[in-house]
Amino acid sequence: MAIKPVAADDNADADAPRRGIGSADKAVDMLVALIEAGRAAPLRDLARATDMPASLAHRYLSSLVARRLARQDGATGFYDLGPLAIRLGAEALGRVDPLALAMEAMPALCDETGLTVLLNVLGDSGPVIVRWQRSRVPFMTTLAVGATLPLTQSATGRVLLAFLPARPVARLIERDTAAPGLAARLAQIRTRGYDTADSTVIPGLAAISAPVLDAQDEAVAALTLVGAGPDVRPLQQKAIDALMATCRHVSGQCGSDFLARLEGPA
């Protein structure tokens, strides 16, 4: 897919100062093309992806190679990301705080859905609630910050399991013998990006959960919407859409586009 070029400015007075910005935009377009190629790519493919003539694409690539943002394979002539691009990516990831980003998103998600929002991380025995954003609609529950949810019987636990490496998941599941059909359920969660639980887990409450993913597409946390069953059911699709949009945004800030690649809630 070609990268959309930056539109030219029709204002002649503003044209001169924007020339430099336009050049930077095109250089960024080329870096994006190198990322999206997923491997070393020939000049013609990168020129096509950025909608540039091959001669212009070559000049941009030469500049990127000179600044170590790209590199060229001496044998094939193909281009790939360079050592400075790798360093930039690693430095950016090191400065990301997924939990802080998720916490920032919780009030808006709560307001949009009218449901209570929980932020959860995986502890030794299951998901642990680390943040609680109460909705305006009250409900009675023994849940609180610091509480541990069931690992395989809660939507939150299953979401975290679905987006963890297979080996740790196998060890965690070994402790829980009450999980028939769990493998199929986890596969379904990875396909649609979220899970739900009815009031059989926590009497009277229903939940919808989705993951916050890191740059390796692994769950670092889960955001969960909780409300009284009768309050959640009429709003379920709207709540799923809002939750998925939030988790896509937060995960994107953490370097993952896995949820963005999903077609959407089933």
Short mmCIF file of C-alpha atoms in Angstrom, two decimals:
data_model
loop_
_atom_site.label_atom_id
_atom_site.label_comp_id
_atom_site.label_asym_id
_atom_site.label_seq_id
_atom_site.Cartn_x
_atom_site.Cartn_y
_atom_site.Cartn_z
CA MET A 1 0.00 0.00 0.00
CA ALA A 2 1.40 3.38 -0.99
CA ILE A 3 2.05 5.85 1.79
CA LYS A 4 -0.06 8.97 1.43
CA PRO A 5 2.26 11.88 0.61
CA VAL A 6 2.08 15.18 2.45
CA ALA A 7 -0.25 17.59 0.66
CA ALA A 8 1.34 20.66 -0.89
CA ASP A 9 0.48 24.03 0.63
CA ASP A 10 -1.51 26.24 -1.72
CA ASN A 11 -0.47 29.38 0.18
CA ALA A 12 2.53 30.83 -1.70
CA ASP A 13 3.65 32.88 1.31
CA ALA A 14 3.88 29.75 3.44
CA ASP A 15 5.52 27.64 0.73
CA ALA A 16 9.14 28.53 1.46
CA PRO A 17 9.18 27.64 5.16
CA ARG A 18 7.28 24.43 4.43
CA ARG A 19 9.83 23.15 1.89
CA GLY A 20 12.10 21.92 4.66
CA ILE A 21 9.17 20.37 6.51
CA GLY A 22 8.08 18.61 3.32
CA SER A 23 11.55 17.11 2.93
CA ALA A 24 11.44 15.83 6.48
CA ASP A 25 7.99 14.37 5.86
CA LYS A 26 9.26 12.50 2.81
CA ALA A 27 12.21 11.15 4.77
CA VAL A 28 9.80 9.93 7.44
CA ASP A 29 7.64 8.37 4.71
CA MET A 30 10.70 6.44 3.57
CA LEU A 31 11.43 5.26 7.11
CA VAL A 32 7.82 4.11 7.43
CA ALA A 33 8.16 2.22 4.14
CA LEU A 34 11.26 0.47 5.49
CA ILE A 35 9.33 -0.49 8.63
CA GLU A 36 6.26 -1.72 6.78
CA ALA A 37 8.33 -3.74 4.32
CA GLY A 38 9.13 -6.07 7.21
CA ARG A 39 12.48 -7.02 5.66
CA ALA A 40 15.19 -5.61 3.41
CA ALA A 41 13.56 -4.19 0.27
CA PRO A 42 14.72 -3.10 -3.19
CA LEU A 43 14.67 0.52 -4.30
CA ARG A 44 11.75 -0.03 -6.69
CA ASP A 45 9.49 -1.33 -3.90
CA LEU A 46 10.34 1.56 -1.60
CA ALA A 47 9.84 4.10 -4.38
CA ARG A 48 6.43 2.58 -5.12
CA ALA A 49 5.44 2.55 -1.44
CA THR A 50 6.30 6.23 -1.02
CA ASP A 51 4.97 7.29 -4.45
CA MET A 52 8.37 8.76 -5.38
CA PRO A 53 10.34 8.54 -8.62
CA ALA A 54 13.16 6.05 -8.21
CA SER A 55 15.78 8.79 -8.54
CA LEU A 56 14.22 10.81 -5.70
CA ALA A 57 13.75 7.73 -3.53
CA HIS A 58 17.42 6.89 -4.06
CA ARG A 59 18.48 10.34 -2.85
CA TYR A 60 16.41 10.03 0.31
CA LEU A 61 17.72 6.55 0.98
CA SER A 62 21.29 7.71 0.44
CA SER A 63 20.77 10.45 3.04
CA LEU A 64 19.25 7.96 5.49
CA VAL A 65 22.14 5.56 4.95
CA ALA A 66 24.63 8.38 5.54
CA ARG A 67 22.95 9.17 8.87
CA ARG A 68 22.73 5.46 9.80
CA LEU A 69 18.93 5.50 9.85
CA ALA A 70 19.03 3.01 6.97
CA ARG A 71 21.59 0.58 5.61
CA GLN A 72 22.18 -1.00 2.22
CA ASP A 73 23.17 -4.62 1.75
CA GLY A 74 26.37 -4.74 -0.30
CA ALA A 75 25.43 -8.01 -2.01
CA THR A 76 21.79 -7.40 -2.95
CA GLY A 77 21.59 -3.60 -2.91
CA PHE A 78 18.43 -3.89 -0.78
CA TYR A 79 17.70 -1.35 1.94
CA ASP A 80 16.74 -1.95 5.56
CA LEU A 81 16.55 -0.06 8.84
CA GLY A 82 19.93 1.08 10.11
CA PRO A 83 21.59 1.02 13.54
CA LEU A 84 20.44 4.52 14.48
CA ALA A 85 16.81 3.58 13.70
CA ILE A 86 17.19 0.54 15.95
CA ARG A 87 18.65 2.71 18.69
CA LEU A 88 15.81 5.23 18.34
CA GLY A 89 13.22 2.47 18.60
CA ALA A 90 14.84 0.90 21.63
CA GLU A 91 15.17 4.25 23.37
CA ALA A 92 11.53 5.13 22.66
CA LEU A 93 10.32 1.79 24.01
CA GLY A 94 12.44 2.25 27.13
CA ARG A 95 10.61 5.49 27.86
CA VAL A 96 7.11 4.04 27.52
CA ASP A 97 5.13 3.31 30.69
CA PRO A 98 2.18 1.12 29.61
CA LEU A 99 0.43 1.31 32.98
CA ALA A 100 0.65 5.10 33.08
CA LEU A 101 -0.75 5.32 29.55
CA ALA A 102 -3.60 2.95 30.44
CA MET A 103 -4.40 4.93 33.60
CA GLU A 104 -4.58 8.14 31.57
CA ALA A 105 -7.16 6.52 29.27
CA MET A 106 -9.41 5.17 32.03
CA PRO A 107 -11.48 8.29 32.90
CA ALA A 108 -12.53 8.88 29.29
CA LEU A 109 -13.40 5.20 28.82
CA CYS A 110 -15.46 5.28 32.01
CA ASP A 111 -17.32 8.41 30.86
CA GLU A 112 -17.95 7.02 27.37
CA THR A 113 -19.34 3.67 28.50
CA GLY A 114 -20.86 4.55 31.86
CA LEU A 115 -19.17 1.45 33.28
CA THR A 116 -16.50 1.01 35.93
CA VAL A 117 -13.00 0.46 34.51
CA LEU A 118 -10.39 -1.80 36.10
CA LEU A 119 -6.69 -1.91 35.24
CA ASN A 120 -5.20 -5.34 35.92
CA VAL A 121 -1.77 -6.95 35.77
CA LEU A 122 -0.92 -10.64 36.06
CA GLY A 123 0.22 -11.71 39.53
CA ASP A 124 1.36 -15.08 40.84
CA SER A 125 -2.19 -16.43 41.20
CA GLY A 126 -4.15 -14.44 38.64
CA PRO A 127 -4.98 -10.90 37.51
CA VAL A 128 -4.50 -8.28 40.22
CA ILE A 129 -6.55 -5.07 40.18
CA VAL A 130 -4.11 -2.13 40.35
CA ARG A 131 -6.45 0.74 39.46
CA TRP A 132 -10.19 1.34 39.75
CA GLN A 133 -12.16 4.05 37.92
CA ARG A 134 -15.70 4.06 39.31
CA SER A 135 -18.65 4.90 37.12
CA ARG A 136 -21.54 7.07 38.24
CA VAL A 137 -23.73 3.96 38.46
CA PRO A 138 -23.11 2.28 41.84
CA PHE A 139 -23.06 -1.47 42.42
CA MET A 140 -22.21 -3.67 45.37
CA THR A 141 -19.06 -5.79 45.17
CA THR A 142 -16.21 -7.08 47.28
CA LEU A 143 -13.74 -6.24 44.52
CA ALA A 144 -11.11 -3.64 45.37
CA VAL A 145 -7.63 -2.54 44.38
CA GLY A 146 -5.27 -5.38 45.24
CA ALA A 147 -7.88 -8.11 44.75
CA THR A 148 -6.96 -11.12 42.62
CA LEU A 149 -9.40 -12.36 39.96
CA PRO A 150 -9.73 -15.99 38.81
CA LEU A 151 -7.12 -16.83 36.19
CA THR A 152 -9.13 -18.96 33.77
CA GLN A 153 -12.68 -18.21 34.88
CA SER A 154 -12.56 -14.41 34.45
CA ALA A 155 -12.54 -12.45 31.20
CA THR A 156 -9.53 -10.52 32.49
CA GLY A 157 -7.53 -13.66 33.23
CA ARG A 158 -8.30 -15.24 29.88
CA VAL A 159 -7.36 -12.05 28.00
CA LEU A 160 -3.99 -11.91 29.74
CA LEU A 161 -3.38 -15.61 29.05
CA ALA A 162 -4.33 -15.22 25.38
CA PHE A 163 -1.60 -12.66 24.83
CA LEU A 164 1.26 -14.25 26.76
CA PRO A 165 3.95 -16.60 25.39
CA ALA A 166 2.86 -20.24 25.19
CA ARG A 167 5.32 -21.65 27.74
CA PRO A 168 4.38 -19.40 30.70
CA VAL A 169 0.71 -19.90 29.83
CA ALA A 170 1.10 -23.69 29.95
CA ARG A 171 2.65 -23.47 33.42
CA LEU A 172 -0.13 -21.21 34.68
CA ILE A 173 -2.88 -23.42 33.26
CA GLU A 174 -1.38 -26.53 34.89
CA ARG A 175 -2.44 -25.07 38.24
CA ASP A 176 -6.08 -24.77 37.12
CA THR A 177 -7.88 -28.03 36.36
CA ALA A 178 -11.28 -26.36 35.88
CA ALA A 179 -10.59 -24.98 32.42
CA PRO A 180 -12.23 -27.23 29.79
CA GLY A 181 -12.06 -25.81 26.27
CA LEU A 182 -9.65 -23.11 27.38
CA ALA A 183 -7.29 -23.43 24.42
CA ALA A 184 -10.12 -22.80 21.96
CA ARG A 185 -11.35 -19.86 24.04
CA LEU A 186 -7.88 -18.29 24.07
CA ALA A 187 -7.60 -18.70 20.30
CA GLN A 188 -10.95 -16.94 19.90
CA ILE A 189 -9.77 -14.08 22.10
CA ARG A 190 -6.65 -13.61 19.96
CA THR A 191 -8.86 -13.49 16.89
CA ARG A 192 -11.28 -10.84 18.15
CA GLY A 193 -9.14 -9.11 20.77
CA TYR A 194 -11.42 -9.22 23.82
CA ASP A 195 -13.41 -11.52 26.10
CA THR A 196 -16.57 -11.30 28.19
CA ALA A 197 -17.80 -12.86 31.42
CA ASP A 198 -21.31 -13.06 32.80
CA SER A 199 -22.46 -12.98 36.40
CA THR A 200 -21.43 -16.59 37.06
CA VAL A 201 -17.90 -15.39 37.90
CA ILE A 202 -18.85 -12.53 40.22
CA PRO A 203 -22.54 -12.77 41.15
CA GLY A 204 -24.54 -9.91 39.68
CA LEU A 205 -21.68 -8.42 37.66
CA ALA A 206 -20.71 -8.72 34.00
CA ALA A 207 -17.33 -7.85 32.51
CA ILE A 208 -15.65 -7.11 29.17
CA SER A 209 -11.85 -7.18 29.00
CA ALA A 210 -9.15 -6.41 26.40
CA PRO A 211 -5.35 -6.32 26.58
CA VAL A 212 -2.75 -3.59 26.63
CA LEU A 213 0.04 -4.98 24.43
CA ASP A 214 3.73 -4.14 24.23
CA ALA A 215 5.96 -3.97 21.16
CA GLN A 216 6.19 -7.78 21.11
CA ASP A 217 2.37 -8.04 21.06
CA GLU A 218 2.38 -9.50 24.57
CA ALA A 219 -0.03 -8.42 27.31
CA VAL A 220 1.42 -6.14 29.95
CA ALA A 221 -2.00 -5.35 31.42
CA ALA A 222 -5.73 -5.62 30.76
CA LEU A 223 -8.47 -3.01 30.86
CA THR A 224 -11.79 -4.41 32.04
CA LEU A 225 -15.25 -2.85 32.01
CA VAL A 226 -17.45 -3.98 34.89
CA GLY A 227 -21.07 -3.30 35.75
CA ALA A 228 -24.24 -4.89 37.02
CA GLY A 229 -25.42 -7.46 34.49
CA PRO A 230 -28.61 -5.58 33.50
CA ASP A 231 -26.56 -2.41 32.97
CA VAL A 232 -23.93 -4.06 30.77
CA ARG A 233 -26.09 -6.13 28.42
CA PRO A 234 -27.89 -3.29 26.57
CA LEU A 235 -24.57 -1.44 26.15
CA GLN A 236 -22.40 -4.42 25.33
CA GLN A 237 -21.53 -3.67 21.69
CA LYS A 238 -20.97 0.02 22.37
CA ALA A 239 -18.81 -0.88 25.36
CA ILE A 240 -16.79 -3.40 23.33
CA ASP A 241 -16.18 -0.84 20.60
CA ALA A 242 -15.05 1.80 23.10
CA LEU A 243 -12.83 -0.64 25.00
CA MET A 244 -11.19 -1.93 21.83
CA ALA A 245 -10.57 1.61 20.57
CA THR A 246 -8.92 2.50 23.87
CA CYS A 247 -6.75 -0.62 23.96
CA ARG A 248 -5.75 -0.15 20.32
CA HIS A 249 -4.66 3.41 21.11
CA VAL A 250 -2.74 2.55 24.28
CA SER A 251 -1.13 -0.53 22.70
CA GLY A 252 -0.16 1.57 19.69
CA GLN A 253 1.62 4.00 22.01
CA CYS A 254 3.48 0.98 23.41
CA GLY A 255 4.62 -0.14 19.96
CA SER A 256 2.00 -2.79 19.12
CA ASP A 257 -0.33 -2.67 16.13
CA PHE A 258 -1.78 -6.17 16.73
CA LEU A 259 -5.22 -4.92 17.82
CA ALA A 260 -5.24 -2.35 15.02
CA ARG A 261 -4.81 -5.19 12.52
CA LEU A 262 -7.93 -6.95 13.75
CA GLU A 263 -11.06 -6.28 11.75
CA GLY A 264 -12.92 -5.31 14.89
CA PRO A 265 -15.26 -6.81 17.47
CA ALA A 266 -17.09 -9.94 16.33
#
